[in-house]
Short mmCIF file of C-alpha atoms in Angstrom, two decimals:
data_model
loop_
_atom_site.label_atom_id
_atom_site.label_comp_id
_atom_site.label_asym_id
_atom_site.label_seq_id
_atom_site.Cartn_x
_atom_site.Cartn_y
_atom_site.Cartn_z
CA MET A 1 0.00 0.00 0.00
CA ASN A 2 2.76 2.41 0.95
CA ILE A 3 4.66 1.49 -2.21
CA GLN A 4 1.63 2.25 -4.39
CA LEU A 5 1.10 5.58 -2.62
CA HIS A 6 4.77 6.45 -3.12
CA LYS A 7 4.51 5.63 -6.84
CA ARG A 8 1.40 7.78 -7.21
CA LEU A 9 2.99 10.72 -5.43
CA SER A 10 6.17 10.37 -7.50
CA ARG A 11 4.13 10.24 -10.72
CA LYS A 12 2.15 13.35 -9.76
CA PHE A 13 5.34 15.17 -8.77
CA ILE A 14 7.01 14.36 -12.12
CA ILE A 15 3.89 15.41 -14.06
CA ALA A 16 3.74 18.67 -12.08
CA ILE A 17 7.36 19.44 -12.96
CA LEU A 18 6.95 18.59 -16.65
CA THR A 19 3.85 20.75 -17.00
CA SER A 20 5.13 23.71 -14.98
CA SER A 21 5.80 27.00 -16.77
CA SER A 22 9.33 27.16 -15.31
CA PHE A 23 10.26 23.80 -16.80
CA VAL A 24 8.80 24.74 -20.21
CA THR A 25 10.64 28.09 -20.13
CA ALA A 26 13.93 26.41 -19.17
CA CYS A 27 13.61 23.84 -21.97
CA THR A 28 12.73 26.52 -24.53
CA PHE A 29 15.65 28.69 -23.45
CA SER A 30 18.00 25.67 -23.59
CA VAL A 31 16.99 25.01 -27.19
CA ILE A 32 17.59 28.65 -28.14
CA TRP A 33 20.90 28.73 -26.26
CA PHE A 34 22.24 25.54 -27.88
CA TYR A 35 21.14 26.75 -31.31
CA LEU A 36 22.92 30.10 -30.97
CA ALA A 37 25.96 28.48 -29.29
CA ASN A 38 26.24 26.05 -32.21
CA ILE A 39 26.62 28.96 -34.64
CA GLU A 40 28.62 31.03 -32.09
CA ARG A 41 26.12 33.88 -31.99
CA LEU A 42 25.29 34.10 -28.29
CA ASP A 43 25.95 37.84 -28.60
CA ILE A 44 22.38 38.35 -29.89
CA LEU A 45 20.74 36.27 -27.14
CA TYR A 46 19.89 39.16 -24.82
CA ASP A 47 18.47 41.34 -27.56
CA ALA A 48 15.38 39.15 -27.28
CA LEU A 49 15.23 39.14 -23.47
CA SER A 50 14.43 41.63 -20.76
CA VAL A 51 17.02 42.62 -18.14
CA SER A 52 14.99 40.93 -15.37
CA SER A 53 15.03 37.65 -17.30
CA ALA A 54 18.73 38.04 -18.00
CA ILE A 55 19.57 38.29 -14.28
CA GLY A 56 18.11 34.84 -13.57
CA ILE A 57 19.90 33.38 -16.60
CA ILE A 58 23.22 34.88 -15.54
CA PHE A 59 22.78 33.40 -12.05
CA GLY A 60 22.07 30.00 -13.61
CA PHE A 61 25.16 30.11 -15.80
CA THR A 62 27.24 31.25 -12.84
CA LEU A 63 26.20 28.08 -10.98
CA ILE A 64 26.94 25.98 -14.09
CA SER A 65 30.39 27.58 -14.43
CA LEU A 66 31.13 26.98 -10.75
CA LEU A 67 30.03 23.35 -11.01
CA GLY A 68 32.01 22.82 -14.21
CA PHE A 69 35.13 24.33 -12.70
CA SER A 70 34.69 22.27 -9.54
CA LEU A 71 34.27 19.11 -11.62
CA VAL A 72 37.64 19.71 -13.30
CA ILE A 73 39.48 20.50 -10.06
CA PHE A 74 37.74 17.94 -7.82
CA ILE A 75 37.23 15.16 -10.36
CA SER A 76 39.55 12.85 -8.41
CA SER A 77 37.38 13.35 -5.29
CA PHE A 78 34.27 12.41 -7.25
CA ILE A 79 35.91 9.28 -8.67
CA VAL A 80 37.30 8.22 -5.26
CA TYR A 81 33.86 8.64 -3.71
CA LEU A 82 32.20 6.59 -6.47
CA ILE A 83 34.72 3.76 -6.11
CA TYR A 84 34.34 3.74 -2.34
CA THR A 85 30.52 3.76 -2.55
CA ALA A 86 30.60 0.74 -4.87
CA HIS A 87 32.65 -1.25 -2.30
CA GLU A 88 31.37 0.38 0.89
CA LYS A 89 29.51 -2.68 2.21
CA GLU A 90 32.69 -4.76 2.09
CA PHE A 91 35.04 -2.06 3.40
CA ARG A 92 32.87 -1.43 6.47
CA ASN A 93 33.53 -4.98 7.68
CA TYR A 94 37.21 -4.14 8.24
CA ASP A 95 38.24 -1.58 10.86
CA GLY A 96 40.68 0.91 9.34
CA LEU A 97 40.32 -0.29 5.75
CA THR A 98 38.63 2.95 4.73
CA HIS A 99 41.66 4.90 5.93
CA SER A 100 44.01 2.56 4.04
CA PHE A 101 41.85 2.97 0.94
CA THR A 102 42.10 6.78 0.98
CA THR A 103 45.84 6.60 1.78
CA VAL A 104 46.48 4.47 -1.32
CA CYS A 105 44.43 6.87 -3.47
CA MET A 106 46.35 9.92 -2.24
CA CYS A 107 49.77 8.27 -2.60
CA ASN A 108 48.89 7.11 -6.11
CA SER A 109 47.99 10.70 -7.02
CA PHE A 110 51.28 12.07 -5.69
CA VAL A 111 53.35 9.43 -7.50
CA MET A 112 51.38 9.94 -10.70
CA CYS A 113 51.99 13.69 -10.55
CA PHE A 114 55.74 13.34 -9.97
CA VAL A 115 56.21 10.52 -12.52
CA LEU A 116 54.08 12.13 -15.22
CA ILE A 117 55.74 15.54 -14.96
CA SER A 118 59.17 13.87 -14.91
CA ALA A 119 58.16 11.93 -18.03
CA PHE A 120 57.14 15.16 -19.78
CA CYS A 121 60.48 16.71 -18.82
CA LEU A 122 62.39 13.69 -20.16
CA GLN A 123 60.46 13.84 -23.41
CA PHE A 124 60.87 17.61 -23.76
CA PHE A 125 64.43 18.27 -22.56
CA TRP A 126 66.11 15.11 -23.87
CA ASP A 127 63.80 14.49 -26.84
CA ILE A 128 63.00 10.90 -25.81
CA ASN A 129 60.20 9.13 -27.69
CA GLY A 130 56.90 10.21 -26.10
CA PHE A 131 55.25 6.78 -26.41
CA ILE A 132 58.15 5.07 -24.61
CA VAL A 133 58.16 7.68 -21.85
CA PHE A 134 54.39 7.43 -21.32
CA ALA A 135 54.50 3.62 -21.30
CA LEU A 136 57.33 3.68 -18.74
CA ALA A 137 55.43 6.17 -16.55
CA THR A 138 52.28 4.02 -16.70
CA CYS A 139 54.24 0.91 -15.67
CA ILE A 140 55.81 2.75 -12.71
CA ILE A 141 52.43 4.07 -11.48
CA THR A 142 50.79 0.64 -11.88
CA ALA A 143 53.60 -1.18 -10.06
CA PHE A 144 53.47 1.38 -7.24
CA SER A 145 49.69 0.97 -6.81
CA TYR A 146 49.89 -2.82 -6.66
CA GLY A 147 52.82 -2.70 -4.24
CA LEU A 148 51.15 -0.17 -1.94
CA CYS A 149 47.84 -2.10 -1.94
CA HIS A 150 49.71 -5.28 -1.04
CA LYS A 151 51.46 -3.52 1.85
CA LEU A 152 48.57 -1.45 3.27
CA ILE A 153 45.57 -3.68 2.49
CA PHE A 154 46.31 -7.27 1.57
CA SER A 155 49.20 -7.91 4.01
CA VAL A 156 47.85 -6.23 7.16
CA GLN A 157 47.34 -8.91 9.82
CA SER A 158 44.21 -7.36 11.34
CA TYR A 159 42.52 -7.41 7.92
CA ILE A 160 43.64 -11.02 7.33
CA ASP A 161 42.29 -12.15 10.71
CA LYS A 162 38.98 -10.41 10.08
CA ASP A 163 38.83 -11.93 6.60
CA ASN A 164 39.37 -15.44 7.97
CA GLU A 165 36.42 -15.00 10.36
CA ARG A 166 34.03 -14.38 7.47
CA THR A 167 32.26 -17.12 5.55
CA GLU A 168 32.95 -15.29 2.28
CA LYS A 169 36.50 -13.98 2.25
CA TYR A 170 36.71 -10.64 0.44
CA LEU A 171 40.38 -9.61 0.56
CA GLN A 172 41.57 -13.09 -0.40
CA LYS A 173 39.57 -13.14 -3.63
CA LYS A 174 41.83 -13.22 -6.69
CA SER A 175 39.56 -10.76 -8.51
CA VAL A 176 39.91 -8.24 -5.67
CA LYS A 177 43.71 -8.59 -5.55
CA ARG A 178 43.88 -8.18 -9.32
CA PHE A 179 41.44 -5.36 -9.96
CA LEU A 180 41.28 -3.23 -6.77
CA PRO A 181 44.84 -1.81 -7.19
CA ALA A 182 44.08 -1.09 -10.85
CA LEU A 183 40.81 0.58 -9.87
CA LEU A 184 42.60 2.84 -7.39
CA ILE A 185 44.85 4.13 -10.19
CA ILE A 186 41.86 5.77 -11.90
CA PRO A 187 41.59 8.73 -9.44
CA ALA A 188 45.31 9.34 -9.94
CA PHE A 189 44.99 9.45 -13.72
CA THR A 190 42.03 11.84 -13.52
CA GLN A 191 44.47 14.30 -11.93
CA ILE A 192 45.72 14.88 -15.47
CA PHE A 193 42.82 17.31 -15.99
CA PRO A 194 43.84 19.66 -13.12
CA LEU A 195 47.45 19.36 -14.31
CA PHE A 196 46.46 20.56 -17.76
CA PHE A 197 44.62 23.37 -16.03
CA ILE A 198 47.71 24.47 -14.12
CA ALA A 199 49.84 24.17 -17.28
CA GLY A 200 47.47 26.51 -19.11
CA GLN A 201 47.29 29.08 -16.32
CA LEU A 202 50.92 29.22 -15.22
CA ASP A 203 53.69 31.54 -16.40
CA PHE A 204 57.32 32.01 -15.40
CA ILE A 205 59.85 34.80 -15.69
CA GLU A 206 61.99 33.66 -18.63
CA GLU A 207 65.29 34.75 -17.04
CA ASN A 208 64.94 32.33 -14.11
CA ASN A 209 66.64 28.93 -13.98
CA SER A 210 64.70 26.16 -15.76
CA LEU A 211 65.34 23.63 -12.97
CA VAL A 212 63.94 26.05 -10.37
CA GLN A 213 60.89 26.62 -12.56
CA ALA A 214 60.38 22.86 -12.95
CA ALA A 215 60.62 22.40 -9.17
CA ILE A 216 58.04 25.16 -8.60
CA PHE A 217 55.76 23.58 -11.20
CA ILE A 218 55.97 20.17 -9.49
CA LEU A 219 55.35 21.74 -6.07
CA LEU A 220 52.28 23.65 -7.28
CA SER A 221 51.01 20.50 -9.00
CA MET A 222 51.30 18.62 -5.71
CA VAL A 223 49.32 21.35 -3.95
CA LEU A 224 46.66 21.22 -6.66
CA ILE A 225 46.41 17.44 -6.28
CA ILE A 226 45.95 17.78 -2.50
CA VAL A 227 43.22 20.38 -3.01
CA GLY A 228 41.56 18.16 -5.63
CA ILE A 229 41.42 14.88 -3.71
CA PHE A 230 41.17 16.24 -0.15
CA PRO A 231 37.34 16.80 -0.13
CA GLY A 232 36.71 13.22 -1.26
CA VAL A 233 39.08 11.80 1.37
CA ILE A 234 37.45 13.82 4.17
CA ILE A 235 33.90 12.91 3.13
CA ILE A 236 34.76 9.18 2.85
CA ASN A 237 36.42 9.09 6.27
CA GLU A 238 33.49 10.91 7.87
CA LYS A 239 30.79 8.99 6.00
CA LYS A 240 30.66 6.07 8.43
CA ASN A 241 29.14 8.12 11.26
CA LYS A 242 27.14 10.61 9.18
CA ASN A 243 23.80 10.56 7.37
CA ILE A 244 23.29 11.77 3.81
CA LEU A 245 22.27 15.29 4.90
CA GLN A 246 25.44 15.70 6.97
CA ILE A 247 27.56 14.43 4.06
CA ILE A 248 25.99 17.01 1.72
CA THR A 249 26.64 19.71 4.33
CA TYR A 250 30.27 18.59 4.56
CA ALA A 251 30.60 18.78 0.76
CA LEU A 252 29.02 22.26 0.62
CA ILE A 253 31.54 23.46 3.21
CA ILE A 254 34.70 21.64 2.10
CA ILE A 255 34.49 22.39 -1.63
CA PRO A 256 34.14 26.22 -1.26
CA VAL A 257 36.93 26.20 1.34
CA SER A 258 39.12 24.21 -1.05
CA LEU A 259 38.34 26.70 -3.83
CA LEU A 260 39.33 29.51 -1.47
CA VAL A 261 42.66 27.78 -0.80
CA LEU A 262 43.11 27.33 -4.56
CA THR A 263 42.42 31.05 -5.05
CA MET A 264 45.23 31.90 -2.63
CA ILE A 265 47.65 29.90 -4.83
CA PHE A 266 46.14 30.54 -8.28
CA ARG A 267 44.86 34.06 -7.85
CA PRO A 268 43.04 34.33 -11.23
CA THR A 269 40.61 31.53 -10.21
CA PRO A 270 37.61 33.85 -9.40
CA ASN A 271 38.16 35.80 -12.63
CA MET A 272 38.23 32.55 -14.60
CA ILE A 273 34.88 31.43 -13.16
CA ILE A 274 33.33 34.86 -13.75
CA ASN A 275 34.64 35.03 -17.33
CA MET A 276 33.33 31.52 -17.97
CA SER A 277 29.82 32.40 -16.76
CA MET A 278 29.76 35.68 -18.73
CA SER A 279 30.87 33.92 -21.92
CA LEU A 280 28.39 31.05 -21.50
CA SER A 281 25.54 33.48 -20.90
CA GLY A 282 26.47 35.44 -24.03
CA ILE A 283 27.08 38.74 -22.24
CA SER A 284 30.74 38.83 -23.22
CA ASP A 285 32.09 37.88 -26.64
CA TRP A 286 35.86 37.87 -26.80
CA ARG A 287 36.03 37.30 -30.54
CA THR A 288 37.16 40.07 -32.88
CA HIS A 289 34.35 41.68 -34.90
CA GLN A 290 33.84 44.50 -37.36
CA TYR A 291 31.37 47.20 -36.30
CA TYR A 292 29.91 50.12 -38.24
CA ILE A 293 28.97 53.46 -36.69
CA SER A 294 27.05 56.38 -38.14
CA ILE A 295 29.16 59.52 -38.60
CA GLU A 296 26.26 61.53 -37.19
CA ASN A 297 26.62 59.76 -33.81
CA HIS A 298 30.42 59.65 -33.54
CA PRO A 299 33.01 61.27 -35.83
CA PRO A 300 35.77 58.89 -37.07
CA ALA A 301 38.46 61.15 -35.58
CA MET A 302 37.43 59.96 -32.10
CA PHE A 303 38.77 56.46 -32.88
CA ASP A 304 42.54 56.18 -33.34
CA GLY A 305 43.16 54.12 -36.47
CA ALA A 306 46.18 52.37 -34.94
CA LEU A 307 44.03 51.24 -32.02
CA TRP A 308 40.65 50.61 -33.63
CA ASN A 309 41.61 49.76 -37.24
CA THR A 310 39.28 52.60 -38.30
CA HIS A 311 38.31 52.48 -41.98
CA PHE A 312 35.53 53.41 -44.38
CA TYR A 313 34.29 52.64 -47.89
CA LYS A 314 33.73 55.04 -50.76
CA ASP A 315 30.21 53.83 -51.43
CA ILE A 316 29.22 54.00 -47.74
CA SER A 317 30.12 57.57 -46.88
CA SER A 318 27.66 57.97 -43.99
CA ARG A 319 29.28 55.22 -41.89
CA PHE A 320 32.74 54.19 -40.79
CA PHE A 321 33.97 50.84 -39.47
CA ILE A 322 36.07 49.80 -36.49
CA THR A 323 37.53 46.48 -35.31
CA GLY A 324 36.81 45.63 -31.70
CA VAL A 325 35.72 43.18 -29.01
CA SER A 326 32.37 43.31 -27.20
CA ILE A 327 33.26 42.48 -23.61
CA PHE A 328 29.87 43.37 -22.15
CA SER A 329 26.41 43.55 -23.71
CA LEU A 330 23.27 43.79 -21.61
CA GLY A 331 20.13 45.88 -21.89
CA ASN A 332 20.81 48.84 -24.17
CA ILE A 333 24.54 49.02 -23.40
CA LYS A 334 27.34 47.43 -25.41
CA LEU A 335 30.92 47.92 -24.17
CA VAL A 336 33.35 47.60 -27.09
CA CYS A 337 37.12 47.48 -26.60
CA PRO A 338 40.13 47.58 -28.94
CA THR A 339 41.46 44.15 -29.90
CA SER A 340 44.56 44.78 -27.77
CA ILE A 341 42.50 43.85 -24.71
CA ASN A 342 42.51 40.18 -25.72
CA ASN A 343 46.22 39.67 -25.02
CA VAL A 344 46.04 41.68 -21.80
CA ARG A 345 43.02 39.66 -20.62
CA SER A 346 44.70 36.34 -21.42
CA ALA A 347 47.75 37.40 -19.43
CA SER A 348 45.56 38.48 -16.48
CA LEU A 349 44.05 34.97 -16.29
CA LYS A 350 47.47 33.45 -15.63
CA THR A 351 49.60 33.51 -12.51
CA THR A 352 53.37 33.92 -12.45
CA ALA A 353 54.61 31.35 -9.94
CA ASP A 354 58.08 32.83 -9.43
CA ASP A 355 56.93 36.47 -9.19
CA PHE A 356 53.65 37.09 -7.35
CA ASP A 357 53.83 40.85 -7.97
CA GLU A 358 53.56 40.23 -11.71
CA TYR A 359 49.89 39.31 -11.32
CA ASN A 360 49.11 42.73 -9.77
CA ILE A 361 50.94 44.41 -12.65
CA ARG A 362 48.87 42.47 -15.19
CA ILE A 363 45.60 43.37 -13.45
CA LYS A 364 46.57 47.05 -13.49
CA LYS A 365 47.39 46.78 -17.18
CA LEU A 366 44.01 45.16 -17.85
CA LYS A 367 42.22 47.97 -16.02
CA LYS A 368 44.23 50.57 -17.94
CA THR A 369 43.40 48.92 -21.25
CA ALA A 370 39.72 48.66 -20.28
CA MET A 371 39.65 52.45 -19.88
CA THR A 372 40.05 52.72 -23.67
CA CYS A 373 36.80 50.78 -24.15
CA VAL A 374 33.77 52.75 -25.31
CA PRO A 375 30.22 52.17 -24.00
CA PHE A 376 27.72 52.45 -26.83
CA ASP A 377 23.98 52.50 -27.01
CA LYS A 378 23.10 49.41 -29.03
CA LYS A 379 21.31 51.60 -31.57
CA GLU A 380 24.55 53.48 -32.28
CA ILE A 381 26.79 50.54 -33.17
CA HIS A 382 26.10 47.47 -35.29
CA LEU A 383 28.07 44.30 -35.91
CA TRP A 384 29.02 43.74 -39.56
CA ASP A 385 31.38 40.85 -40.26
CA SER A 386 30.25 40.41 -43.84
CA PRO A 387 33.23 41.13 -46.12
CA ILE A 388 33.30 44.38 -48.10
CA SER A 389 36.04 44.94 -50.68
CA GLU A 390 38.54 47.80 -50.89
CA PRO A 391 38.44 49.46 -47.46
CA ILE A 392 40.20 52.79 -46.96
CA TYR A 393 42.08 53.07 -43.65
CA TYR A 394 42.40 56.26 -41.65
CA GLN A 395 45.62 54.89 -40.18
CA LYS A 396 47.22 51.47 -40.52
CA VAL A 397 47.11 49.23 -37.46
CA LYS A 398 50.49 48.93 -35.77
CA SER A 399 51.82 45.39 -35.29
CA THR A 400 54.57 44.09 -33.11
CA GLY A 401 56.74 41.67 -34.35
CA ASN A 402 62.95 31.73 -23.82
CA SER A 403 62.66 29.69 -21.29
CA LYS A 404 62.62 25.87 -21.59
CA ILE A 405 60.00 25.45 -18.89
CA LEU A 406 57.80 28.00 -20.68
CA ASN A 407 58.13 26.00 -23.87
CA LEU A 408 57.21 22.86 -21.93
CA LEU A 409 54.06 24.55 -20.63
CA HIS A 410 53.17 25.59 -24.18
CA GLU A 411 53.63 21.97 -25.25
CA LEU A 412 51.25 20.83 -22.48
CA LYS A 413 48.68 23.40 -23.60
#
């Protein structure tokens, strides 16, 4: 009877969700968003929406960006938790096995980080075949996992005694001895994603010693691995005496705290999440576009040709064209910047590990460059990327014509 009542309530709840106006609106918006994202024209999304609607959408994309970023950084924690949950019933029968399980996972991650970065260095500095280096690194990590599992899990006397008391011996199964160490390598290999993140967001002063830079890179990678796997380890160790609500509360506390710690090391982290949410929502478009402006609204002399690539066409005398980047578009306002802001922005989203003051300098440079941006009413400026032949330039755009560890980072990117 209770089961039938539960099914009826569940069915009514699902029907209520599917027929609600919020669900229909969200599905409709998702279709529009995916369509415009597929053709890379999210810049026109908010022309069809009100500002009040846009605020809710921006909040939604901010949550999506935060979740996506957390998934990349904490993916090892998610995988460790999934593996533990799948074997939780067996692990609970052995006092201390949960701790040994998390210890093996963490040690595997550290070894993987050190071995993999060392392998990249061997391949890059000494030009050793990449396939051979990767195969050797994989063999080392695998051998370490099997050896550590044998020492911390399969050879511990208290676990053996407990196993012998059971009618169905778990730790003595050949399948467990074969596949559990291999399974515990998976969280370590998922640490590759955070490592690629750090490689893409890290810079060094080129004059510094390459060995010092490599050591700093390895140290920061170790810190990133600790931050990535630490929430999963804490939640698993506390899960035995906690209910599901307490576990969720732990996760909601530990993950933001871990992100805060990450921000102290990789200072551009908040800006990366904000930029991601603004780009996904279509408010910012960091691609280079051509825009036309009526001479009646703004005279061409206001836009330096070397900065804005200002030009016009003989047959279109009432308008002139500029090249720029729309970094903010909401309501009736469109903030357009010179293309030079792209390089400055990219530099501001990276941290210089061997010179922390460099990040402050880059942020100041970004703010200074942003001061050259011009806020337009959307009726005054129009995007026009369709090609027109024979432009006449007011002034030609000016163009400007290492370290081993920097080259290695570029290779990883």
